[in-house]
């Protein structure tokens, strides 16, 4: 894992830098994340909001309530549609980055799969990773 990393959207309109390490990495299989990614799960990299700087551009935001009622704000590029960020209203001071938006996503190492009750039957999960039906406690 790296202590500093960069990323951005597909068209290059939005670029970001994190100057701190990832605090958590995991795959979320909830329906909201499936819809937001267009895939089986959301590969998530959580960092402190204070460590993240958006260097160029400005994401557009879509907000909807989570199952427990708090807000879930997803940031994306309005030009190319690339998903970039998630701010979970229940996780104060944190922001989650879509691993696919990293300049070097090869260091992404998920620690678990969450919301596996919503996982698609065609998704093949790593059998060595812990699985849970909710957010890790």
Tab-separated table of C-alpha atoms in Angstrom:
chain	number	residue	atom	x	y	z
A	1	UNK	CA	0.000	0.000	0.000
A	2	UNK	CA	1.094	3.551	-0.619
A	3	UNK	CA	0.873	6.608	1.632
A	4	UNK	CA	0.173	9.002	-1.237
A	5	UNK	CA	-1.675	8.378	-4.472
A	6	UNK	CA	-3.473	10.080	-7.344
A	7	UNK	CA	-6.374	9.410	-9.653
A	8	UNK	CA	-9.078	10.921	-11.760
A	9	UNK	CA	-11.845	10.424	-14.249
A	10	UNK	CA	-11.574	8.880	-17.740
A	11	UNK	CA	-11.556	12.184	-19.621
A	12	UNK	CA	-9.067	13.911	-17.292
A	13	UNK	CA	-11.399	16.753	-16.289
A	14	UNK	CA	-11.171	15.780	-12.602
A	15	UNK	CA	-7.900	14.910	-10.873
A	16	UNK	CA	-7.376	14.176	-7.181
A	17	UNK	CA	-4.540	13.427	-4.761
A	18	UNK	CA	-4.559	11.715	-1.381
A	19	UNK	CA	-1.650	12.514	0.906
A	20	UNK	CA	-2.549	9.886	3.485
A	21	UNK	CA	-2.876	6.118	3.433
A	22	UNK	CA	-6.040	4.171	2.751
A	23	UNK	CA	-7.830	3.470	6.043
A	24	UNK	CA	-9.972	0.651	4.641
A	25	UNK	CA	-10.320	-1.238	1.367
A	26	UNK	CA	-13.217	-3.546	0.624
A	27	UNK	CA	-15.834	-4.639	-1.879
A	28	UNK	CA	-19.430	-3.521	-1.315
A	29	UNK	CA	-22.130	-5.677	-2.917
A	30	UNK	CA	-25.216	-3.605	-1.917
A	31	UNK	CA	-27.732	-2.767	-4.650
A	32	UNK	CA	-26.928	0.960	-4.486
A	33	UNK	CA	-23.260	0.260	-5.211
A	34	UNK	CA	-24.125	-2.168	-7.997
A	35	UNK	CA	-26.265	0.524	-9.619
A	36	UNK	CA	-23.581	3.203	-9.146
A	37	UNK	CA	-20.829	1.070	-10.686
A	38	UNK	CA	-22.830	-0.842	-13.261
A	39	UNK	CA	-21.054	-3.938	-11.957
A	40	UNK	CA	-21.233	-6.624	-9.314
A	41	UNK	CA	-19.693	-4.526	-6.526
A	42	UNK	CA	-17.948	-1.269	-5.575
A	43	UNK	CA	-14.205	-1.638	-4.891
A	44	UNK	CA	-13.849	1.003	-2.179
A	45	UNK	CA	-10.791	2.841	-0.833
A	46	UNK	CA	-11.579	4.876	2.284
A	47	UNK	CA	-9.375	7.853	3.210
A	48	UNK	CA	-9.674	10.795	5.572
A	49	UNK	CA	-11.416	13.707	3.848
A	50	UNK	CA	-8.646	16.004	5.081
A	51	UNK	CA	-6.092	13.892	3.145
A	52	UNK	CA	-7.919	14.253	-0.190
A	53	UNK	CA	-7.476	17.231	-2.504
A	54	UNK	CA	-9.350	17.680	-5.758
A	55	UNK	CA	-6.634	19.261	-7.889
A	56	UNK	CA	-8.612	19.980	-11.064
A	57	UNK	CA	-12.284	20.019	-11.946
A	58	UNK	CA	-15.304	19.659	-9.741
A	59	UNK	CA	-17.394	16.500	-9.407
A	60	UNK	CA	-21.150	16.481	-9.770
A	61	UNK	CA	-22.998	14.856	-6.893
A	62	UNK	CA	-25.954	12.505	-6.623
A	63	UNK	CA	-27.507	11.968	-3.205
A	64	UNK	CA	-29.896	9.316	-1.961
A	65	UNK	CA	-30.674	7.894	1.455
A	66	UNK	CA	-29.054	4.653	2.570
A	67	UNK	CA	-31.179	1.836	3.971
A	68	UNK	CA	-30.573	3.210	7.488
A	69	UNK	CA	-31.638	6.731	6.491
A	70	UNK	CA	-28.324	8.624	6.396
A	71	UNK	CA	-27.266	10.302	3.150
A	72	UNK	CA	-25.029	8.684	0.556
A	73	UNK	CA	-23.448	11.256	-1.804
A	74	UNK	CA	-21.711	9.939	-4.903
A	75	UNK	CA	-19.343	12.186	-6.846
A	76	UNK	CA	-18.783	11.656	-10.558
A	77	UNK	CA	-17.519	13.476	-13.627
A	78	UNK	CA	-20.394	15.182	-15.447
A	79	UNK	CA	-18.435	15.058	-18.720
A	80	UNK	CA	-17.465	11.375	-18.971
A	81	UNK	CA	-19.625	9.861	-16.212
A	82	UNK	CA	-16.755	8.230	-14.309
A	83	UNK	CA	-17.659	7.464	-10.680
A	84	UNK	CA	-15.036	8.872	-8.317
A	85	UNK	CA	-16.166	9.407	-4.728
A	86	UNK	CA	-18.685	8.406	-2.079
A	87	UNK	CA	-19.426	10.341	1.082
A	88	UNK	CA	-21.334	8.197	3.557
A	89	UNK	CA	-23.263	10.426	5.963
A	90	UNK	CA	-22.637	7.884	8.723
A	91	UNK	CA	-18.843	8.093	8.315
A	92	UNK	CA	-17.892	11.574	9.484
A	93	UNK	CA	-14.535	12.829	8.196
A	94	UNK	CA	-14.128	10.072	5.606
A	95	UNK	CA	-14.461	9.884	1.839
A	96	UNK	CA	-14.435	6.737	-0.257
A	97	UNK	CA	-12.684	6.553	-3.621
A	98	UNK	CA	-13.633	4.178	-6.430
A	99	UNK	CA	-10.552	1.958	-6.893
A	100	UNK	CA	-11.016	2.007	-10.678
A	101	UNK	CA	-10.310	5.746	-10.687
A	102	UNK	CA	-6.819	5.324	-9.186
A	103	UNK	CA	-3.904	6.039	-11.515
A	104	UNK	CA	-2.387	2.766	-10.287
A	105	UNK	CA	-5.191	0.496	-9.086
A	106	UNK	CA	-2.828	-2.494	-8.827
A	107	UNK	CA	-2.185	-1.816	-5.115
A	108	UNK	CA	-5.890	-2.072	-4.231
A	109	UNK	CA	-6.160	-4.967	-1.779
A	110	UNK	CA	-9.657	-5.549	-0.411
A	111	UNK	CA	-9.880	-6.789	3.160
A	112	UNK	CA	-13.454	-8.107	2.975
A	113	UNK	CA	-16.737	-8.307	1.070
A	114	UNK	CA	-19.722	-6.533	2.611
A	115	UNK	CA	-23.468	-6.678	1.957
A	116	UNK	CA	-22.968	-10.118	0.442
A	117	UNK	CA	-26.689	-10.869	0.834
A	118	UNK	CA	-27.164	-8.607	-2.211
A	119	UNK	CA	-24.298	-10.148	-4.195
A	120	UNK	CA	-25.153	-11.308	-7.678
A	121	UNK	CA	-25.048	-15.064	-8.307
A	122	UNK	CA	-22.710	-14.529	-11.285
A	123	UNK	CA	-20.113	-12.707	-9.151
A	124	UNK	CA	-17.183	-14.875	-8.096
A	125	UNK	CA	-15.832	-13.619	-4.760
A	126	UNK	CA	-12.382	-14.347	-3.383
A	127	UNK	CA	-13.039	-17.243	-0.971
A	128	UNK	CA	-10.185	-16.133	1.319
A	129	UNK	CA	-11.814	-12.790	2.178
A	130	UNK	CA	-14.213	-12.449	5.122
A	131	UNK	CA	-17.833	-11.815	4.192
A	132	UNK	CA	-20.510	-9.902	6.074
A	133	UNK	CA	-24.113	-8.943	5.429
A	134	UNK	CA	-23.614	-5.368	6.651
A	135	UNK	CA	-21.029	-2.661	7.196
A	136	UNK	CA	-18.023	-3.880	9.192
A	137	UNK	CA	-18.336	-2.982	12.854
